[in-house]
Amino acid sequence: MHRWWRDAVIYQVYVRSFLDSTGDGIGDLAGVRAGLPYLKKLGVDGIWLSPFYPSPQHDHGYDVADYRDVDPVFGDLDEFDRLMKAARRLGVRVLLDIVPNHCSREHPWFRAALAAGPGSPERARFHFADGRGPGGDEPPNNWHAMFGGPAWTRVTEADGRPGQWYLHMFTPDQPDWNWRNPEITSEFDGVLRFWLDRGVDGFRIDVAAGLFKHPALPDSEDPEADARTRDSVNPLAWNQPEVHDVWRHWRSVCEEYTARDGSERLLVGEVSVPTAREHARYVRPDELHQAFFFDLLSAPWDADAFRKVIAEAMQDIAGTGSTVTWVLNNHDQVRTVTRYGEPTPEGSGLGPARARAAALLMLALPGAAYIYQGEELGLPEVVDLPDDVLTDPIFRRTGSRARIRDGCRVPLPWSGQASPFGFTPGAESAKPWLPQPSYFAEYATDRALADTRSFWHLYRDGLHLRAALDQLGEGDLHWLDSPPDVLAFTRGDGLVCAVNFGTTPTSAPVPGTPLLASGPCPAGILPGSTAAWWINDL
C-alpha cells in the first residue's frame, strides 16, 4: 500500500481569506472549489481547510458551536460535498481542521452546562470549579490563558448570584473540554466518523498536545508561561501523558476506514512541545501519523541553527518510523518574507531571497511539507493594519499588537491593480474582511503565473521536480562538508541541496549548472541567501 502522506506536500487553505464566491467579502467553500485547478497546477498533493463549522467567529472558527455542519458564511454541507467531488476528480486530498481541546460558549453542551448548575453531569463535560478566597472571588488556580489574561472566567448562576469558574486556555469564548469524561471521547468519535463518511482524507488536529489537564488543577510554578509564548506552555495544562491514549484511539478509527478501501486517513497534530524527543512521542507507530515540526519555522536564519534542528528531527522523529513534517509558516505566524527580513542589519531587502532559499531547502528535506496559502506568491506580512480593523482575540484581550495574526491572514490577491484584486466578485461587492494594501497588486496570482522568475514558479518547479525525482520525498540525507555559512546535503544517489546563509557568493559544493535555484546561480557559484539543487554525476 502506498503511504501517500509520508512525503506529501499539503497546502493550507485559510478559507475566509482564500477566495470569495458570494461577494460578502469573506472566502468560502465554493471559492475553495473554484481555486482547486490553481492548486493542482501548483503541484500540491492535498489541502488542509481551516475550520468552517458553525461558530460565532470570536477566534475565526476555532470556537466551534457545531462540529457536524458548515457555517452559512462558508456554505453548507451540499457545497462541502461538491468540493469533495471536485477534489477527487483532480486527485487532491482534503484534510479538515478539528478542534478537540475547546469549543464555543455557544455550543449546546456548554449552554446546557451553564443552565444545569454546579455538580451536574452537564458541567462535568468541562472544567468547572469553585473559586478561592472569601466568597469564591478568586480563580481556582493561577493559570494564564494563551491569548492573555487569566485562564478562568466566573459565571452567573441561574439564581443571579456569582457562581463557579470555568477553564479556558485561550479565550473566555472557548471553554476547554474535560477529556477525563468518557462522554467527550464518544462525542468526538461521532465527529470523526461523520466527516470520514463524507470522504475526507484526514484531520489536522488543533492543540494536539492539550486536551488533558492535571486532575488536581494545582497552581503553576510559572503562571506566566502561557502568556509569554506558545512554545513555553504550562506543563500542568499541556502534554499530559493521557493525551497519547486519545491519539491511539483516533488512529484505530482511521485504520477502520483504511481497511475498507486501502487509502490511509491521515492524522497530523499541532504539537508544541520543548524538544524533538518529546515531539517524537506523538508520532509513534500507533499514534499520530505526523506532527508539525515547528523548530525549523522558529530557527534563526543561520546555517548552524538550521543544521541542528534538521539533524535532531531526523534522529528523534524519523527514528520512530514516521517522517518529519516540515513547515515554514501557517496562519498563526509572521509571513516568511517579513520574518527573515526584519531582524538583520541589512534590512528587509534580504527577506524575499531568504524565503525563496528556505522554500527550496524545505522541499528538499526527507518527509512531508506544508505550505501556507500566499507563501507561493511571496506575500509579505501586512504590518500596518489600523487598530479598528484588527480581529485577532490576542489584540482584543491584551491591547498589544506584538503577537497578532491578522497580518498573515489578509485575503489573497488574484488579479487586477486595486482591491479586492479578484478576491471577491463584482465591483459593487463587499470589501474584503481585512483590507488589502495597494502593493498587493505586485503579488497577484495572474502576475505571478506570467512571470517565470516569480515565487510561484519557484514553488511550482520545486514541487514538480520533487514529484519526478526519486531522490526527493522519503529517505535519509547525508551532510556534505561545505564553506562557512553554507548548508549542503545529498539525497539519494546524486541530488545535492545547498543553501548559502551568508550575504556573499561562495564556491558551490558541486560544480556544474544547478537543476533548480532560488535565484541567479552561475556554474560553480552559490550567491548569498540562495539555495540550489544539483544532480551530482561525479
Coordinates of C-alpha atoms in Angstrom, one line a residue:
M1 CA 0.0 0.0 0.0
H2 CA 1.4 3.4 -1.0
R3 CA 1.6 5.6 2.2
W4 CA 0.8 8.8 0.4
W5 CA 1.2 11.0 3.5
R6 CA 4.8 10.2 4.2
D7 CA 6.2 12.6 1.6
A8 CA 3.1 14.6 0.7
V9 CA 3.0 18.4 0.2
I10 CA -0.1 19.9 1.7
Y11 CA -1.4 23.4 1.1
Q12 CA -3.1 25.2 4.0
V13 CA -6.2 27.0 2.9
Y14 CA -7.3 29.7 5.3
V15 CA -10.9 29.5 4.0
R16 CA -12.1 33.0 4.8
S17 CA -9.1 34.6 3.0
F18 CA -8.7 32.3 0.0
L19 CA -11.5 33.2 -2.5
D20 CA -14.9 34.6 -2.0
S21 CA -17.7 33.3 -4.4
T22 CA -20.7 35.3 -3.0
G23 CA -19.5 38.9 -2.8
D24 CA -19.8 39.3 1.0
G25 CA -16.0 39.8 1.4
I26 CA -15.4 36.5 3.1
G27 CA -13.9 33.4 1.5
D28 CA -16.0 30.3 1.3
L29 CA -16.1 26.6 0.3
A30 CA -17.3 27.4 -3.2
G31 CA -14.3 29.7 -3.5
V32 CA -12.0 26.9 -2.5
R33 CA -13.6 24.7 -5.1
A34 CA -13.1 27.4 -7.8
G35 CA -9.4 27.6 -6.7
L36 CA -8.7 23.9 -6.9
P37 CA -7.3 23.9 -10.5
Y38 CA -4.9 26.6 -9.4
L39 CA -3.6 24.4 -6.6
K40 CA -3.5 21.4 -8.9
K41 CA -1.3 23.3 -11.3
L42 CA 0.9 24.4 -8.5
G43 CA 1.5 20.7 -7.8
V44 CA 0.4 20.1 -4.2
D45 CA -0.9 16.7 -3.1
G46 CA -3.7 18.0 -0.9
I47 CA -5.2 20.8 1.1
W48 CA -5.9 21.5 4.7
L49 CA -9.0 23.5 5.3
S50 CA -9.2 25.9 8.3
P51 CA -12.4 25.5 10.4
F52 CA -15.6 26.2 8.5
Y53 CA -18.0 24.9 11.2
P54 CA -20.9 26.9 12.7
S55 CA -19.2 29.4 15.0
P56 CA -19.7 32.9 16.4
Q57 CA -16.3 33.6 14.9
H58 CA -14.7 35.1 18.1
D59 CA -11.5 33.2 17.0
H60 CA -12.4 32.8 13.4
G61 CA -13.8 29.3 13.6
Y62 CA -11.6 27.9 16.3
D63 CA -14.5 28.4 18.6
V64 CA -16.8 25.7 17.3
A65 CA -20.5 25.7 18.1
D66 CA -21.4 22.6 16.0
Y67 CA -18.7 20.1 14.8
R68 CA -21.1 18.4 12.2
D69 CA -22.1 21.2 9.9
V70 CA -21.0 24.2 7.8
D71 CA -21.4 27.8 8.9
P72 CA -23.7 29.6 6.5
V73 CA -21.0 32.2 5.9
F74 CA -18.9 29.5 4.2
G75 CA -21.7 27.5 2.5
D76 CA -23.5 24.3 3.5
L77 CA -23.0 20.6 3.6
D78 CA -24.1 20.2 -0.1
E79 CA -21.3 22.7 -1.1
F80 CA -18.9 20.7 1.0
D81 CA -19.8 17.6 -0.8
R82 CA -19.3 19.4 -4.2
L83 CA -15.9 20.5 -3.0
M84 CA -15.0 16.9 -2.1
K85 CA -16.1 15.6 -5.5
A86 CA -14.1 18.3 -7.3
A87 CA -11.0 17.4 -5.3
R88 CA -11.4 13.7 -6.0
R89 CA -11.6 14.4 -9.8
L90 CA -8.4 16.4 -9.6
G91 CA -6.6 13.9 -7.3
V92 CA -6.3 16.4 -4.4
R93 CA -6.6 15.1 -0.9
V94 CA -8.6 17.0 1.7
L95 CA -7.8 17.4 5.4
L96 CA -10.2 19.1 7.9
D97 CA -9.1 21.2 10.9
I98 CA -10.6 19.7 14.0
V99 CA -10.6 21.4 17.4
P100 CA -10.8 18.9 20.3
N101 CA -9.3 21.0 23.1
H102 CA -12.1 23.5 23.4
C103 CA -15.4 24.6 21.8
S104 CA -17.5 27.7 21.7
R105 CA -19.6 29.2 24.5
E106 CA -22.4 28.8 22.0
H107 CA -22.0 25.0 21.8
P108 CA -25.2 23.4 23.1
W109 CA -23.4 21.4 25.6
F110 CA -21.8 24.5 27.2
R111 CA -25.1 26.3 27.3
A112 CA -26.6 23.2 29.0
A113 CA -23.8 23.3 31.5
L114 CA -24.5 26.9 32.4
A115 CA -28.2 26.1 32.9
A116 CA -27.7 22.9 34.8
G117 CA -25.6 24.3 37.7
P118 CA -22.8 23.1 40.0
G119 CA -22.2 19.3 40.3
S120 CA -24.3 18.4 37.3
P121 CA -23.3 15.9 34.6
E122 CA -23.5 18.7 32.1
R123 CA -20.8 20.7 33.9
A124 CA -18.7 17.6 34.2
R125 CA -18.1 17.8 30.4
F126 CA -16.0 20.9 31.1
H127 CA -13.7 22.2 33.8
F128 CA -15.9 24.0 36.3
A129 CA -14.6 24.6 39.8
D130 CA -15.3 26.8 42.9
G131 CA -13.3 29.9 43.3
R132 CA -10.8 30.5 46.1
G133 CA -10.9 33.1 48.9
P134 CA -13.8 34.8 50.6
G135 CA -16.9 34.2 48.5
G136 CA -15.0 32.3 45.9
D137 CA -14.0 35.5 44.3
E138 CA -10.5 34.4 43.2
P139 CA -9.9 31.9 40.3
P140 CA -9.4 28.2 41.2
N141 CA -5.7 28.4 40.3
N142 CA -3.1 30.9 38.9
W143 CA -3.1 29.6 35.3
H144 CA -2.8 32.1 32.4
A145 CA -4.6 31.9 29.0
M146 CA -2.6 31.6 25.8
F147 CA -4.2 34.8 24.4
G148 CA -3.7 36.9 27.5
G149 CA -5.4 37.2 31.0
P150 CA -6.4 34.6 33.4
A151 CA -7.5 31.1 32.2
W152 CA -10.7 31.2 34.3
T153 CA -14.0 33.1 34.0
R154 CA -16.7 33.2 36.6
V155 CA -20.3 32.5 35.6
T156 CA -23.5 33.9 37.0
E157 CA -25.8 31.1 38.2
A158 CA -29.4 30.7 37.4
D159 CA -30.4 32.5 40.6
G160 CA -28.4 35.5 39.7
R161 CA -25.6 35.0 42.2
P162 CA -21.9 34.8 41.2
G163 CA -21.1 31.1 40.8
Q164 CA -18.4 28.7 39.7
W165 CA -15.5 29.4 37.3
Y166 CA -14.8 27.6 34.1
L167 CA -11.4 26.9 32.4
H168 CA -10.4 28.3 29.0
M169 CA -6.8 28.1 28.0
F170 CA -7.4 30.5 25.1
T171 CA -10.3 33.0 25.5
P172 CA -13.5 33.0 27.6
D173 CA -15.3 32.3 24.4
Q174 CA -13.5 28.9 24.1
P175 CA -14.2 26.7 27.2
D176 CA -12.0 23.7 27.4
W177 CA -13.5 20.2 27.2
N178 CA -12.9 17.8 30.1
W179 CA -11.3 14.8 28.4
R180 CA -11.4 12.8 31.6
N181 CA -15.1 12.5 30.9
P182 CA -15.9 9.5 28.6
E183 CA -18.7 11.4 27.0
I184 CA -16.1 13.6 25.3
T185 CA -14.4 10.6 23.8
S186 CA -17.7 9.3 22.5
E187 CA -18.7 12.6 21.1
F188 CA -15.5 13.1 19.1
D189 CA -15.7 9.5 17.8
G190 CA -19.0 10.6 16.2
V191 CA -17.5 13.8 14.8
L192 CA -14.6 11.9 13.2
R193 CA -16.9 9.3 11.6
F194 CA -19.3 12.0 10.4
W195 CA -16.6 13.6 8.2
L196 CA -14.8 10.4 7.3
D197 CA -18.1 9.1 6.0
R198 CA -18.2 12.2 3.7
G199 CA -14.9 11.2 2.2
V200 CA -12.3 13.3 3.9
D201 CA -8.7 12.1 3.9
G202 CA -7.8 13.0 7.4
F203 CA -7.6 15.7 10.0
R204 CA -5.2 18.5 11.2
I205 CA -5.6 18.4 15.0
D206 CA -5.6 21.8 16.7
V207 CA -3.7 21.9 20.1
A208 CA -2.8 18.2 19.9
A209 CA -0.6 18.4 23.0
G210 CA -3.5 19.8 25.0
L211 CA -6.8 18.1 25.9
F212 CA -5.9 16.8 29.4
K213 CA -5.1 18.9 32.4
H214 CA -3.6 17.8 35.7
P215 CA -6.5 16.3 37.6
A216 CA -6.0 18.3 40.7
L217 CA -5.7 21.6 38.8
P218 CA -2.9 22.9 41.0
D219 CA -1.2 26.2 40.8
S220 CA 1.6 26.6 38.3
E221 CA 5.1 27.3 39.4
D222 CA 5.4 29.5 36.3
P223 CA 2.0 31.0 35.8
E224 CA 3.2 33.5 33.1
A225 CA 4.4 30.7 30.8
D226 CA 1.3 30.5 28.6
A227 CA 1.1 34.3 28.3
R228 CA 4.7 34.5 27.1
T229 CA 4.8 32.2 24.1
R230 CA 3.1 29.3 22.5
D231 CA 6.3 27.3 23.0
S232 CA 6.7 27.9 26.7
V233 CA 3.5 26.3 27.9
N234 CA 2.2 25.3 31.3
P235 CA 3.1 21.6 31.8
L236 CA 0.1 21.2 34.1
A237 CA -2.2 22.0 31.2
W238 CA -0.3 20.6 28.2
N239 CA 1.5 17.4 27.2
Q240 CA -0.2 15.3 29.9
P241 CA 0.5 11.5 29.4
E242 CA -3.1 10.6 29.0
V243 CA -3.3 12.5 25.7
H244 CA -1.5 9.7 23.9
D245 CA -4.4 7.3 24.6
V246 CA -6.6 9.6 22.6
W247 CA -4.4 9.6 19.6
R248 CA -4.1 5.8 19.7
H249 CA -7.8 5.6 19.7
W250 CA -8.2 8.1 16.8
R251 CA -5.6 6.1 14.9
S252 CA -7.6 3.0 15.3
V253 CA -10.7 4.8 14.0
C254 CA -8.8 6.0 10.9
E255 CA -7.5 2.5 10.3
E256 CA -11.0 1.1 10.2
Y257 CA -11.6 3.3 7.2
T258 CA -8.3 2.5 5.7
A259 CA -9.1 -1.2 5.9
R260 CA -12.3 -0.6 3.7
D261 CA -10.6 0.8 0.7
G262 CA -6.8 0.7 1.3
S263 CA -6.3 4.5 1.4
E264 CA -4.8 5.7 4.6
R265 CA -6.6 8.5 6.5
L266 CA -4.1 11.0 8.0
L267 CA -3.8 12.5 11.5
V268 CA -1.4 15.4 11.7
G269 CA -1.1 17.2 15.0
E270 CA -0.3 20.7 16.1
V271 CA 2.2 19.7 18.7
S272 CA 4.0 22.4 20.7
V273 CA 6.5 20.7 23.0
P274 CA 10.0 21.8 24.0
T275 CA 12.2 19.2 22.3
A276 CA 12.2 17.0 19.2
R277 CA 12.4 13.9 21.5
E278 CA 9.1 14.8 23.2
H279 CA 7.6 15.6 19.7
A280 CA 8.6 12.1 18.6
R281 CA 6.3 10.5 21.2
Y282 CA 3.3 11.8 19.3
V283 CA 4.2 10.0 16.1
R284 CA 4.9 6.6 17.4
P285 CA 3.6 3.9 15.1
D286 CA 0.2 3.6 16.8
E287 CA -0.4 7.3 17.4
L288 CA -0.5 10.3 15.0
H289 CA 0.9 9.8 11.6
Q290 CA 2.5 13.2 11.6
A291 CA 3.0 16.3 13.8
F292 CA 4.2 19.7 12.6
F293 CA 7.8 20.3 13.4
F294 CA 7.9 23.9 14.3
D295 CA 11.6 24.2 15.1
L296 CA 12.5 24.8 11.5
L297 CA 10.0 27.7 11.4
S298 CA 11.4 29.3 14.6
A299 CA 15.1 28.8 13.7
P300 CA 17.0 32.0 13.0
W301 CA 18.5 32.5 9.6
D302 CA 21.8 30.7 10.3
A303 CA 23.4 27.6 8.8
D304 CA 24.3 26.1 12.2
A305 CA 20.9 26.6 13.6
F306 CA 19.2 25.0 10.6
R307 CA 21.6 22.1 10.6
K308 CA 21.0 21.5 14.4
V309 CA 17.2 21.4 14.1
I310 CA 17.2 19.3 11.0
A311 CA 19.6 16.8 12.5
E312 CA 17.6 16.5 15.7
A313 CA 14.4 15.9 13.8
M314 CA 16.0 13.3 11.6
Q315 CA 17.3 11.5 14.6
D316 CA 14.4 11.7 17.0
I317 CA 11.3 11.9 14.8
A318 CA 12.3 9.9 11.7
G319 CA 13.7 7.4 14.2
T320 CA 10.1 6.5 15.2
G321 CA 9.3 5.2 11.7
S322 CA 7.3 8.3 10.9
T323 CA 8.6 11.1 8.7
V324 CA 9.3 14.7 9.7
T325 CA 6.5 17.2 8.8
W326 CA 8.3 20.4 7.9
V327 CA 6.7 23.9 8.0
L328 CA 7.9 27.4 7.4
N329 CA 4.6 29.2 8.1
N330 CA 0.9 29.0 9.0
H331 CA -2.0 31.2 9.9
D332 CA -0.5 32.0 13.3
Q333 CA 2.9 33.2 12.2
V334 CA 4.5 36.2 10.6
R335 CA 4.9 35.6 6.9
T336 CA 8.3 34.2 5.9
V337 CA 9.4 37.1 3.7
T338 CA 8.9 39.5 6.6
R339 CA 10.2 37.2 9.3
Y340 CA 13.5 36.6 7.5
G341 CA 14.0 40.3 6.6
E342 CA 13.3 42.3 9.7
P343 CA 15.9 41.4 12.4
T344 CA 19.0 41.7 10.2
P345 CA 21.3 44.8 9.9
E346 CA 20.8 44.6 6.1
G347 CA 17.1 45.3 6.5
S348 CA 14.1 43.6 4.9
G349 CA 15.6 43.6 1.5
L350 CA 17.0 40.1 2.2
G351 CA 13.6 38.7 3.2
P352 CA 12.5 37.6 -0.3
A353 CA 15.8 36.0 -1.2
R354 CA 15.9 34.1 2.1
A355 CA 12.3 33.0 1.8
R356 CA 12.9 31.6 -1.7
A357 CA 16.0 29.7 -0.4
A358 CA 14.1 28.4 2.6
A359 CA 11.4 27.1 0.3
L360 CA 13.8 25.0 -1.7
L361 CA 15.5 23.8 1.4
M362 CA 12.2 22.6 2.9
L363 CA 11.1 20.9 -0.3
A364 CA 14.5 19.0 -0.4
L365 CA 14.2 17.6 3.1
P366 CA 13.0 14.0 3.7
G367 CA 9.4 13.7 4.7
A368 CA 6.3 15.8 4.3
A369 CA 5.9 19.6 3.9
Y370 CA 3.0 22.1 4.5
I371 CA 2.7 25.4 2.6
Y372 CA 0.6 28.2 3.9
Q373 CA -1.5 30.0 1.3
G374 CA 0.2 33.0 -0.2
E375 CA 3.7 31.8 0.6
E376 CA 3.9 30.7 -3.0
L377 CA 3.3 34.3 -4.0
G378 CA 6.0 35.7 -1.8
L379 CA 3.4 37.7 0.2
P380 CA 4.8 39.9 2.9
E381 CA 3.2 40.4 6.3
V382 CA 0.7 43.3 6.3
V383 CA 2.2 45.2 9.3
D384 CA 0.2 48.5 9.2
L385 CA -3.4 47.4 9.6
P386 CA -5.3 50.0 11.6
D387 CA -6.4 49.1 15.1
D388 CA -10.0 49.4 14.2
V389 CA -9.9 46.6 11.6
L390 CA -8.0 44.1 13.8
T391 CA -10.0 41.0 14.7
D392 CA -7.4 38.8 16.5
P393 CA -8.6 38.0 20.0
I394 CA -5.0 38.4 21.2
F395 CA -5.3 42.1 20.4
R396 CA -8.7 42.4 22.0
R397 CA -7.5 40.7 25.2
T398 CA -4.1 42.3 25.6
G399 CA -4.3 45.6 23.7
S400 CA -0.9 44.7 22.2
R401 CA 0.0 44.2 18.5
A402 CA 3.1 42.2 19.4
R403 CA 1.7 38.7 18.6
I404 CA -1.4 39.5 16.5
R405 CA -2.1 37.2 13.5
D406 CA -4.2 39.4 11.2
G407 CA -1.2 40.5 9.1
C408 CA -0.8 37.0 7.6
R409 CA -4.5 36.5 7.1
V410 CA -5.2 39.3 4.7
P411 CA -7.2 37.9 1.7
L412 CA -5.2 36.7 -1.2
P413 CA -4.8 38.9 -4.4
W414 CA -5.8 37.1 -7.5
S415 CA -5.9 39.7 -10.3
G416 CA -6.1 43.4 -11.1
Q417 CA -4.5 46.6 -9.9
A418 CA -6.7 47.5 -7.0
S419 CA -8.5 45.9 -4.1
P420 CA -10.3 43.4 -4.0
F421 CA -7.8 42.1 -6.5
G422 CA -10.2 39.4 -7.7
F423 CA -10.7 38.0 -4.2
T424 CA -14.4 38.9 -4.1
P425 CA -16.5 39.2 -7.3
G426 CA -18.0 42.3 -8.8
A427 CA -17.2 46.0 -8.4
E428 CA -20.2 46.5 -6.1
S429 CA -19.4 43.6 -3.8
A430 CA -18.4 44.0 -0.1
K431 CA -14.9 44.9 0.8
P432 CA -12.6 42.0 1.9
W433 CA -13.0 41.3 5.6
L434 CA -9.4 42.6 6.1
P435 CA -8.2 45.5 3.9
Q436 CA -5.6 44.6 1.2
P437 CA -2.8 47.1 0.7
S438 CA -2.3 48.6 -2.7
Y439 CA 1.1 46.9 -3.1
F440 CA -0.7 43.5 -3.2
A441 CA -1.1 44.2 -7.0
E442 CA 2.6 43.2 -7.3
Y443 CA 1.8 39.8 -5.9
A444 CA -1.4 38.9 -7.6
T445 CA -1.6 35.3 -8.9
D446 CA -2.2 36.4 -12.5
R447 CA 1.1 38.4 -12.5
A448 CA 2.9 35.6 -10.7
L449 CA 1.9 33.0 -13.2
A450 CA 3.0 35.2 -16.1
D451 CA 6.5 35.9 -14.6
T452 CA 8.8 32.8 -14.8
R453 CA 11.0 34.5 -12.1
S454 CA 8.3 34.7 -9.5
F455 CA 7.9 32.9 -6.2
W456 CA 5.1 30.9 -7.8
H457 CA 7.2 29.4 -10.5
L458 CA 9.9 28.5 -8.0
Y459 CA 7.4 26.6 -5.9
R460 CA 5.8 25.1 -8.9
D461 CA 9.1 23.9 -10.4
G462 CA 10.3 22.6 -7.0
L463 CA 7.1 20.7 -6.4
H464 CA 7.1 19.1 -9.9
L465 CA 10.8 18.1 -9.5
R466 CA 10.1 16.7 -6.1
A467 CA 7.4 14.5 -7.6
A468 CA 9.6 13.5 -10.5
L469 CA 12.9 12.8 -8.8
D470 CA 13.2 9.5 -6.8
Q471 CA 15.9 11.1 -4.6
L472 CA 13.3 13.5 -3.1
G473 CA 10.5 12.6 -0.7
E474 CA 11.2 9.8 1.7
G475 CA 14.6 8.6 2.7
D476 CA 17.6 10.0 4.5
L477 CA 20.1 12.8 4.0
H478 CA 23.9 13.0 4.3
W479 CA 25.6 16.1 5.2
L480 CA 28.4 17.4 3.0
D481 CA 31.5 19.4 4.0
S482 CA 30.9 23.0 2.9
P483 CA 32.2 26.5 3.2
P484 CA 31.2 28.7 6.2
D485 CA 27.6 29.8 6.1
V486 CA 26.7 27.1 3.6
L487 CA 24.5 24.1 4.4
A488 CA 24.7 21.2 2.0
F489 CA 23.4 17.7 1.9
T490 CA 22.8 14.9 -0.5
R491 CA 19.6 13.0 -1.1
G492 CA 19.6 9.5 -2.7
D493 CA 22.3 8.7 -5.2
G494 CA 23.1 12.1 -6.6
L495 CA 20.8 15.1 -5.7
V496 CA 22.6 17.8 -3.7
C497 CA 20.8 20.7 -2.0
A498 CA 22.9 23.6 -0.9
V499 CA 21.9 26.9 0.9
N500 CA 24.2 29.9 1.3
F501 CA 23.0 31.6 4.5
G502 CA 25.6 34.4 4.1
T503 CA 25.4 37.5 2.0
T504 CA 28.4 37.0 -0.2
P505 CA 28.9 34.4 -3.0
T506 CA 30.8 31.2 -2.3
S507 CA 32.1 28.3 -4.2
A508 CA 29.3 25.8 -4.7
P509 CA 29.7 22.3 -3.1
V510 CA 29.5 20.7 -6.5
P511 CA 30.4 22.1 -10.0
G512 CA 28.1 22.5 -12.9
T513 CA 24.8 24.1 -13.6
P514 CA 22.1 23.8 -10.9
L515 CA 19.0 21.8 -11.6
L516 CA 16.9 24.5 -9.8
A517 CA 18.0 27.6 -7.9
S518 CA 16.1 30.2 -5.8
G519 CA 18.0 33.0 -7.6
P520 CA 20.6 33.6 -10.3
C521 CA 23.2 30.9 -9.8
P522 CA 26.1 30.7 -12.3
A523 CA 28.0 27.5 -12.6
G524 CA 30.1 26.7 -9.5
I525 CA 28.9 29.8 -7.6
L526 CA 26.2 30.0 -4.9
P527 CA 25.2 33.6 -4.3
G528 CA 24.3 34.9 -0.9
S529 CA 20.9 34.0 0.5
T530 CA 20.4 31.5 -2.3
A531 CA 19.6 27.7 -2.4
A532 CA 20.1 25.4 -5.3
W533 CA 19.6 21.7 -6.3
W534 CA 22.2 19.8 -8.3
I535 CA 22.4 16.3 -9.7
N536 CA 25.9 15.2 -8.9
D537 CA 27.2 12.8 -11.5
L538 CA 30.8 12.9 -10.3

